Short mmCIF file of C-alpha atoms in Angstrom, two decimals:
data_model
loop_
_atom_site.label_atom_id
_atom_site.label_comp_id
_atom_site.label_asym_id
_atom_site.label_seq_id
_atom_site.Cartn_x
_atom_site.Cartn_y
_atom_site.Cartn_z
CA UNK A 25 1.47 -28.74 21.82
CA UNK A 26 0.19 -29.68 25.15
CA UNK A 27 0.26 -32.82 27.07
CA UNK A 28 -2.58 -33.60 29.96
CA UNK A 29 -0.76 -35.33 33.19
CA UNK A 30 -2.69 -36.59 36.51
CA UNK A 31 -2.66 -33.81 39.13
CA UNK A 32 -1.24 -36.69 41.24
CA UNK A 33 1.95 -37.59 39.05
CA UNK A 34 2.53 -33.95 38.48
CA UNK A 35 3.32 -33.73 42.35
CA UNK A 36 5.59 -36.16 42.16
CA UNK A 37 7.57 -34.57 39.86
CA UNK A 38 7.60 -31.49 41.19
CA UNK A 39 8.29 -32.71 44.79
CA UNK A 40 11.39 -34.99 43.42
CA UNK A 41 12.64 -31.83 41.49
CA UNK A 42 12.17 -29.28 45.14
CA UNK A 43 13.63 -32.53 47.13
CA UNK A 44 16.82 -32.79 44.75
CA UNK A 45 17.34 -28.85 45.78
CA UNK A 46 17.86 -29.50 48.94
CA UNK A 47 14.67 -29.31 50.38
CA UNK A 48 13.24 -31.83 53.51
CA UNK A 49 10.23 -34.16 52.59
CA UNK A 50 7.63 -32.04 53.85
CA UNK A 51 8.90 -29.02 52.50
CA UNK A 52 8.99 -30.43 49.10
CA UNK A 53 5.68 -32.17 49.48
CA UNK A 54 3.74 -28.72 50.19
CA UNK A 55 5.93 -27.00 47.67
CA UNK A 56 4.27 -29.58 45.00
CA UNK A 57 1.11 -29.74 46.58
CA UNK A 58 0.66 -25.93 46.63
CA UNK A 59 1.53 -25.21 43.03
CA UNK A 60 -0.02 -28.53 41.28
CA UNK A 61 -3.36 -26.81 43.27
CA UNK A 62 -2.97 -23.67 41.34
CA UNK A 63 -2.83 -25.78 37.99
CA UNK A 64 -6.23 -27.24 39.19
CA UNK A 65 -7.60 -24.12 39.68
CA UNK A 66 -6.61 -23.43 36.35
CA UNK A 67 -4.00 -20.41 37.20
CA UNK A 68 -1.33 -21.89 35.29
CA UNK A 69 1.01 -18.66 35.84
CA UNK A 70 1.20 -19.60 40.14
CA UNK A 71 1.43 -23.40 39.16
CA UNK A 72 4.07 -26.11 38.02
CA UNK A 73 5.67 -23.04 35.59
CA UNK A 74 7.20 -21.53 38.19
CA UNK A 75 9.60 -24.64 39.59
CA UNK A 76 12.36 -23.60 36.90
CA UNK A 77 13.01 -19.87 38.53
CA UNK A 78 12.77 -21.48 42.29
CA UNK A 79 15.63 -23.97 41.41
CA UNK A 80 17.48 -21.23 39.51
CA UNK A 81 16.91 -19.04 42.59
CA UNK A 82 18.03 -21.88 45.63
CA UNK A 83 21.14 -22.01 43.23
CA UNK A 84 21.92 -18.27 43.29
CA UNK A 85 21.30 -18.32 47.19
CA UNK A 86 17.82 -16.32 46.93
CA UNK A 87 15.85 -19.09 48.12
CA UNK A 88 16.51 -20.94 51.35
CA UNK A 89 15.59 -24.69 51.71
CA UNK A 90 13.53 -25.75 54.87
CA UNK A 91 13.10 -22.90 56.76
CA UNK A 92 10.27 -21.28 58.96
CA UNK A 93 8.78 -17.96 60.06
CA UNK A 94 10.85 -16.53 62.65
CA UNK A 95 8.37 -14.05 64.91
CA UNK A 96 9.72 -10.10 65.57
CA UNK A 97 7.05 -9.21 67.69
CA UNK A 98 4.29 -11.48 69.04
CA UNK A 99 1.79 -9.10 70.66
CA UNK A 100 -1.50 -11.88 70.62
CA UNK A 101 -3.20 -9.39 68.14
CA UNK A 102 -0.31 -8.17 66.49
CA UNK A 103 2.08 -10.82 65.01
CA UNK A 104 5.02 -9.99 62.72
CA UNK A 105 7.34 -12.54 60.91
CA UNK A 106 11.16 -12.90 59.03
CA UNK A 107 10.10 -15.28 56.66
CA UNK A 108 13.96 -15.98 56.37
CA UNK A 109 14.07 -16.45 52.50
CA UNK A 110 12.28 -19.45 52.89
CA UNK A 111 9.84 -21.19 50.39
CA UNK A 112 6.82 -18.71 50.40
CA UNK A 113 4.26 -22.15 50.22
CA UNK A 114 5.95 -23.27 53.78
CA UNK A 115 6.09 -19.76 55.24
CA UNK A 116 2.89 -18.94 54.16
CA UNK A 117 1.22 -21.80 55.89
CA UNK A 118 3.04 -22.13 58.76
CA UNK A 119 2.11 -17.98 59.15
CA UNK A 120 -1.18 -18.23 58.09
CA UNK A 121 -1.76 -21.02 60.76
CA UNK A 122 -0.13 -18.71 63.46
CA UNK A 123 -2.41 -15.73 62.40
CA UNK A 124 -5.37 -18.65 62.46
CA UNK A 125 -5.10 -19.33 65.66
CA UNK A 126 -4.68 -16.02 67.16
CA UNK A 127 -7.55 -14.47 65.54
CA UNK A 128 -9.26 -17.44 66.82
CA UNK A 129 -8.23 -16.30 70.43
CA UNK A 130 -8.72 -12.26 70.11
CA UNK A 131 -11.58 -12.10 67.74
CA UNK A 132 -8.95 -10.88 64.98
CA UNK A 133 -5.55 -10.24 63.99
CA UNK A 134 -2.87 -8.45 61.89
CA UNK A 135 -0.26 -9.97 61.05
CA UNK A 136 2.54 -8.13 59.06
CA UNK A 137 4.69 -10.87 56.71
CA UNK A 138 8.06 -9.74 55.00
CA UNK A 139 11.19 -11.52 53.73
CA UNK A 140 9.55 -14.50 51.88
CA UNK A 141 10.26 -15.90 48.90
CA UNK A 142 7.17 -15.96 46.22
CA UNK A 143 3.85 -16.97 48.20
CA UNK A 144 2.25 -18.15 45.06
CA UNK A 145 -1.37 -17.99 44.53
CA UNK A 146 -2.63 -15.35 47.41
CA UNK A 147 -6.23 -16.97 47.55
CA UNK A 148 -4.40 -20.77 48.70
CA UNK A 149 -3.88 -18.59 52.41
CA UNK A 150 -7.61 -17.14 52.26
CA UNK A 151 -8.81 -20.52 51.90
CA UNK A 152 -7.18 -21.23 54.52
CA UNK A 153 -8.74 -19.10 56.85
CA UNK A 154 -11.94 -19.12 54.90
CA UNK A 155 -12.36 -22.89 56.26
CA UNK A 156 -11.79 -22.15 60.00
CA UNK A 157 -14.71 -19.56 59.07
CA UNK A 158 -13.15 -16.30 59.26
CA UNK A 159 -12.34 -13.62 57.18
CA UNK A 160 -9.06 -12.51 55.88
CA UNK A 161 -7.88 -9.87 53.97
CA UNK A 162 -4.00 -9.94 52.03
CA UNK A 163 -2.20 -7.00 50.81
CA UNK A 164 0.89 -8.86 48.78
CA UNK A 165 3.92 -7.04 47.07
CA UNK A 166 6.49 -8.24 44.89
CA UNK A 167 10.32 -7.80 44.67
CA UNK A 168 11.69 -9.72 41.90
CA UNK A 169 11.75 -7.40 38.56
CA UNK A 170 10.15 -4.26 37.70
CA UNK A 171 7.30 -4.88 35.50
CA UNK A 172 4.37 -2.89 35.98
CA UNK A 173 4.47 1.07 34.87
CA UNK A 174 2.23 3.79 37.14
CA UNK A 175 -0.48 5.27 35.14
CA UNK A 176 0.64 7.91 33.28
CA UNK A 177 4.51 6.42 32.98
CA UNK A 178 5.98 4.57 30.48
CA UNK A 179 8.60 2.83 32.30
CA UNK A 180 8.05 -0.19 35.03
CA UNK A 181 8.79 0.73 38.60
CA UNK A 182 6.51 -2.28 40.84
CA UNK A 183 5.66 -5.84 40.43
CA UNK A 184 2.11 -7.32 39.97
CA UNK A 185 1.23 -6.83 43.84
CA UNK A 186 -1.59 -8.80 44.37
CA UNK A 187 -4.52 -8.21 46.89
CA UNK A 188 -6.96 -11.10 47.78
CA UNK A 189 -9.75 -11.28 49.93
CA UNK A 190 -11.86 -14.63 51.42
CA UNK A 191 -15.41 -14.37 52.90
CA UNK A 192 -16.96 -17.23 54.63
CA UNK A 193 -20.76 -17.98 53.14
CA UNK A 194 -23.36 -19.82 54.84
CA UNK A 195 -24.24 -22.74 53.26
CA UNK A 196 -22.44 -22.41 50.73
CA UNK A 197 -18.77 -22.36 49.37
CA UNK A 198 -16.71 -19.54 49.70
CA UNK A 199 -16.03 -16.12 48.12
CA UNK A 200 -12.36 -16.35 47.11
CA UNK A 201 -11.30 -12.80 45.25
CA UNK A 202 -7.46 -13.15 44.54
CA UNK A 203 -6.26 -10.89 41.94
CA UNK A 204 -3.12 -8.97 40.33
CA UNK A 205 -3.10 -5.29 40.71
CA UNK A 206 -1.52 -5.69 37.14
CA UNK A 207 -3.97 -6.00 33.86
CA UNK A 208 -2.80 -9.85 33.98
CA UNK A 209 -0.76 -11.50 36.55
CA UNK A 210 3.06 -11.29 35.20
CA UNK A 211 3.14 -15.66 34.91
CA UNK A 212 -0.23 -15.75 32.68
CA UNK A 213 2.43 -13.58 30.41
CA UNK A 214 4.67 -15.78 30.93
CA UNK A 215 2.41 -18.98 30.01
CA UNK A 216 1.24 -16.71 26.93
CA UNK A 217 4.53 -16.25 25.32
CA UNK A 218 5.17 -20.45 25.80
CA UNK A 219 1.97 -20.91 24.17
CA UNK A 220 3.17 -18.41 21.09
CA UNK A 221 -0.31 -16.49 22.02
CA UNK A 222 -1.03 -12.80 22.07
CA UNK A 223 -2.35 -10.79 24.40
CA UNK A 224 -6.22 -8.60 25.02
CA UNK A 225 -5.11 -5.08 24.46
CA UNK A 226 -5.01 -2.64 27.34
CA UNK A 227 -2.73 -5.10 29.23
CA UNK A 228 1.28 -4.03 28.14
CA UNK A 229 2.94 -1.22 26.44
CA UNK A 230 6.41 -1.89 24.53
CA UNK A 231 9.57 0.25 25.52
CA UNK A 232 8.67 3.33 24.27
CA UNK A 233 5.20 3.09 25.60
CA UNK A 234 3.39 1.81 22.93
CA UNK A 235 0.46 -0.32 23.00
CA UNK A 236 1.13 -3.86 21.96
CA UNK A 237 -0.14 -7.59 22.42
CA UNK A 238 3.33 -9.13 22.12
CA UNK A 239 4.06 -10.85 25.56
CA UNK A 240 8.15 -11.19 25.03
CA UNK A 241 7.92 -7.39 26.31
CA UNK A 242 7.29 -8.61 29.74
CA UNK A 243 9.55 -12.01 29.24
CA UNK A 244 12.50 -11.54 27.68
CA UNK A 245 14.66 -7.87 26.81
CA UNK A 246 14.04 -5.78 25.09
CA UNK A 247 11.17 -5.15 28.06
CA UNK A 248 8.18 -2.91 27.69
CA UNK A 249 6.20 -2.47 31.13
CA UNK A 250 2.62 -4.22 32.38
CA UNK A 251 -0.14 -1.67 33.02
CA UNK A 252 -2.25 -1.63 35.84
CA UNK A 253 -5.81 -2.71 35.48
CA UNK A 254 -8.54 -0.35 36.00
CA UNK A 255 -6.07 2.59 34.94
CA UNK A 256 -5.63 5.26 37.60
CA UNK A 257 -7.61 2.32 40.29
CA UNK A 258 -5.56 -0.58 39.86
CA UNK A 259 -2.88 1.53 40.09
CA UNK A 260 -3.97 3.01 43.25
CA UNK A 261 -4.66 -0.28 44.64
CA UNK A 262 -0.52 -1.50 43.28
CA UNK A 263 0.52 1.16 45.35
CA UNK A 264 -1.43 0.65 48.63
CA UNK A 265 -0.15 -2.73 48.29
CA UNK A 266 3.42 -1.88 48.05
CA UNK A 267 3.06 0.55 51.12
CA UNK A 268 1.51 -2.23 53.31
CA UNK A 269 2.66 -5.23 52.02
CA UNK A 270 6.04 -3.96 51.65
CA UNK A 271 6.77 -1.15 53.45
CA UNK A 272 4.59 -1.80 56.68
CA UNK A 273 5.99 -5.35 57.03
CA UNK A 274 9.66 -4.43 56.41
CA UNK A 275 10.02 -6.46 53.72
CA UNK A 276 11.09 -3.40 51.99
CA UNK A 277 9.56 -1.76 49.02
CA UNK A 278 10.53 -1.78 44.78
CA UNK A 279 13.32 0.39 44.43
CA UNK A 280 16.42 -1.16 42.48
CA UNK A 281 18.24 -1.08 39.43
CA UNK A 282 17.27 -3.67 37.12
CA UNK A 283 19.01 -7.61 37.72
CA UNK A 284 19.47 -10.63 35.96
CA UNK A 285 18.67 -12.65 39.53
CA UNK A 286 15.87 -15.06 39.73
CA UNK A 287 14.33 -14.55 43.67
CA UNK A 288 10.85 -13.39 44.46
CA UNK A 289 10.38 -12.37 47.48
CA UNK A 290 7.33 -11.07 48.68
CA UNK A 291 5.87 -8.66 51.68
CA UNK A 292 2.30 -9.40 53.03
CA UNK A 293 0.02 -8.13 55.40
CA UNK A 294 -3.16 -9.94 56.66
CA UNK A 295 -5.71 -9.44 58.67
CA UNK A 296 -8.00 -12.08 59.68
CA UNK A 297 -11.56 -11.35 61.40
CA UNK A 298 -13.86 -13.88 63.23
CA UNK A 299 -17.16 -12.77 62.49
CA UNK A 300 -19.09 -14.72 65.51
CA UNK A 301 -16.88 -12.06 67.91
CA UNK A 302 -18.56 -9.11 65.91
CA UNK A 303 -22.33 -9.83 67.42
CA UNK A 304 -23.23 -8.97 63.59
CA UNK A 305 -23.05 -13.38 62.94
CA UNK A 306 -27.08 -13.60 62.40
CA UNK A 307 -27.12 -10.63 60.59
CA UNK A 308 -24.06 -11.51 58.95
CA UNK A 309 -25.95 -14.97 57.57
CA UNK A 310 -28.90 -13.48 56.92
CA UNK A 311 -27.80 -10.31 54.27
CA UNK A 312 -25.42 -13.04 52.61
CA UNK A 313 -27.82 -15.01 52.11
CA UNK A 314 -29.88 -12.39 50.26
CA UNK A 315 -27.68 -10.31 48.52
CA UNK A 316 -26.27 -13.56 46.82
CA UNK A 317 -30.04 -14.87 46.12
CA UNK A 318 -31.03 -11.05 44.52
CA UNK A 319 -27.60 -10.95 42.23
CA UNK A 320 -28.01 -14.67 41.04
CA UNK A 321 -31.71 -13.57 39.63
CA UNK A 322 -30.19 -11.23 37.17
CA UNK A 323 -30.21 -11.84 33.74
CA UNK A 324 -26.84 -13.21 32.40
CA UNK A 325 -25.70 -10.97 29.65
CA UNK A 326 -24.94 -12.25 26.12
CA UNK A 327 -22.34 -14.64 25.83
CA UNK A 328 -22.44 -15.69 29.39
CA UNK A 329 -24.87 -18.96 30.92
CA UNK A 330 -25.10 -17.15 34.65
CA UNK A 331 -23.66 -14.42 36.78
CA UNK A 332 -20.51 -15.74 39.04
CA UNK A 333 -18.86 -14.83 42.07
CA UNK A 334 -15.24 -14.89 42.94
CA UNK A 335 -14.07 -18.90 43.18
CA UNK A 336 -16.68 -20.15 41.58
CA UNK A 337 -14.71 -20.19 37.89
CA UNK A 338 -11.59 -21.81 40.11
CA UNK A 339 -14.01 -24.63 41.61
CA UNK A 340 -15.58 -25.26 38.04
CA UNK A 341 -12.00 -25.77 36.76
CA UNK A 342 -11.19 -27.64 39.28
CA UNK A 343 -13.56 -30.25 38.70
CA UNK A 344 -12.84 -30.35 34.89
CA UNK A 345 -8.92 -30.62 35.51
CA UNK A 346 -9.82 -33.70 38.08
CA UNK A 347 -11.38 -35.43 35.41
CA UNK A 348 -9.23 -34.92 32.83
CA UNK A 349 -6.30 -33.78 33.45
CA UNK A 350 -3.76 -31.00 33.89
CA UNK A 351 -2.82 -29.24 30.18
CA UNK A 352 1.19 -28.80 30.45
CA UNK A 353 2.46 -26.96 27.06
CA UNK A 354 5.77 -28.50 25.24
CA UNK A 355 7.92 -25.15 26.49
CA UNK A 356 6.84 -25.27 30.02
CA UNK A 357 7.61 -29.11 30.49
CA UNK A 358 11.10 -28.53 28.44
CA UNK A 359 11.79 -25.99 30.97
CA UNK A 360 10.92 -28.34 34.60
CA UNK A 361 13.58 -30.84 32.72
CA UNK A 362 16.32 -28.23 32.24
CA UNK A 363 15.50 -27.18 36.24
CA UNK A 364 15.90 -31.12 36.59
CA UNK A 365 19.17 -31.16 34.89
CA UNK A 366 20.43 -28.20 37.56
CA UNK A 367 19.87 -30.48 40.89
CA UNK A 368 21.13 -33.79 39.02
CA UNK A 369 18.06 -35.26 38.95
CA UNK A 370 17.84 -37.94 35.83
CA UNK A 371 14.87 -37.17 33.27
CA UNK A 372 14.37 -40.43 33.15
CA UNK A 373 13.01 -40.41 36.94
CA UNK A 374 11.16 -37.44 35.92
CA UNK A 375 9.87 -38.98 33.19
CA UNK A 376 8.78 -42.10 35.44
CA UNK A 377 7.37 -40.13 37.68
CA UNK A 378 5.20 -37.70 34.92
CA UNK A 379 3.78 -41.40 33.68
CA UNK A 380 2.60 -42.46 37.43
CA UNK A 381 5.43 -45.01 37.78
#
């Protein structure tokens, strides 16, 4: 069963539940913001879901209330940051806007990101940039459990290591590619199993590498191991990802036994391009313009009413889950009360709050 709540009580709830952790207004404001957003967008897996493993993680001491980037090196260019365990949807802005404003300054910049705790949905920080009309590019890795297996392996070594890039359009709305380097990102398995649904083959194997559809392998023990999308590519793509987003930032890279502990902590290098300092801006506008007009002309292919580009599907959702509503399945809601329960916040206040009051 599902229930559909207002995007606007939904943040509510979710900013009493952050607040009750320990967390300062504005923290737990963006916190809610952030992941009622993905909801909207309809990626359910970087949305409300994940509020249960944050409080279970601020509990265990993996995930620091109200902190803020703390700068290594600040070379104008060249920026790296300790994101100091803090809430990845407070680190991530307050970086991105650092990395912003530079790039505004120098034409460009990299910016190398470690120590965080989960950043959520990648594209929120492309956006970001996207409307100051620049460019950005995000290499993301994950250190929370093991759950994707190389190509060719049977057991998982790396997390779902997402890489997401934003490109300005003129007149028009942004292209907004955010994507797992995994078949599926690890919380759409997540909302699967709460929904009791299978999964598209080619996206897990069990634990002794068998092909299955079952998403309890990559939820709860016995656990199988994600695979890669694309086969040898997406693979390819996991590992550049943990090399720069982990590796190159410090953050540190996916190599530890199994554990029962709830953090996420992600690594992330960006790099952020204005493209009026390139001279190539006219051009730029002009080859935009017509690439999109000449792949929009083709034919849409059977079972499809036109051909997309990245953000488009997330903007069409949006507007439906305006209108009416944000579907929140029985298991998922069950689990924000039991996070509830943790910080001794009352579910009737929840509840309150969930009905607008």
């Amino acid at each position: 069963m599902e229930t559909l709540f207002k995007p606007k009580a939904l943040e509510r709830v979710i900013e009493a539940v952050v607040a009750a952790g320990g967390s300062e207004a504005r923290e737990a404001r963006l916190v809610a913001e952030n992941l009622v957003t993905a909801n909207l967008l309809g990626h359910d897996s970087h949305g409300i879901g994940m509020i249960p493993r944050y409080i279970d993680a601020v509990l265990e001491g993996g995930l620091a209330p109200n902190q803020h980037p703390k700068a290594t090196l600040d070379a104008g260019a060249l920026l790296a940051l300790d994101g100091c365990k803090g809430y990845g949807q407070v680190i991530g802005r307050d970086a991105m806007q650092m990395t912003i404003e530079r790039a505004k300054q120098h034409g460009s910049c990299v910016m190398a990101l470690g120590n965080t705790h989960h950043l959520g949905r990648i594209g929120h920080w492309a956006e970001m940039a996207v409307a100051e009309g620049l460019v950005s590019m995000h290499f993301v890795n994950v250190i929370s459990h093991a759950r994707v297996a190389p190509h060719g392996g049977r057991d998982a070594r790396f997390g779902t290591n997402p890489c997401c890039i934003g490109i300005p359009l003129p007149g028009e709305p942004p292209f907004i590619l955010d994507y797992a380097t995994s078949a599926v990102a690890q919380g759409k398995m997540r909302v699967a199993h709460n929904k009791g649904e299978k999964m598209p083959p080619g996206h897990l194997i069990d634990p002794e590498g068998h092909p299955t559809d079952d998403p309890r392998y990559a939820v709860i023990p016995p656990f199988g191991a994600m695979l890669a999308f694309g086969e040898h590519k997406g693979y390819g793509m996991a590992i550049a990802c943990e090399l720069l987003g982990g590796a190159l930032t410090g953050g540190g890279t996916w190599h530890y036994a199994e554990s029962s502990r709830q953090r996420v902590m992600n690594g992330m290098l960006v790099i952020v391009i204005d493209p009026k300092r390139l001279g190539t801006a006219a051009a730029f506008e002009r080859e935009a313009r017509l690439f999109l007009d000449w792949l929009r002309k083709s034919r849409p292919a059977p079972g499809f009413d036109y051909v997309r580009i990245a953000g488009e599907p997330e903007r069409e959702m949006r507007a439906k889950r305006s209108r009416d509503g944000i579907p929140v399945d029985d298991t998922t809601w069950q689990e924000i009360q039991r996070a509830a329960d943790k910080v001794k916040l009352a579910r009737e206040r929840l509840q309150a709050l969930a009905r607008g009051e």
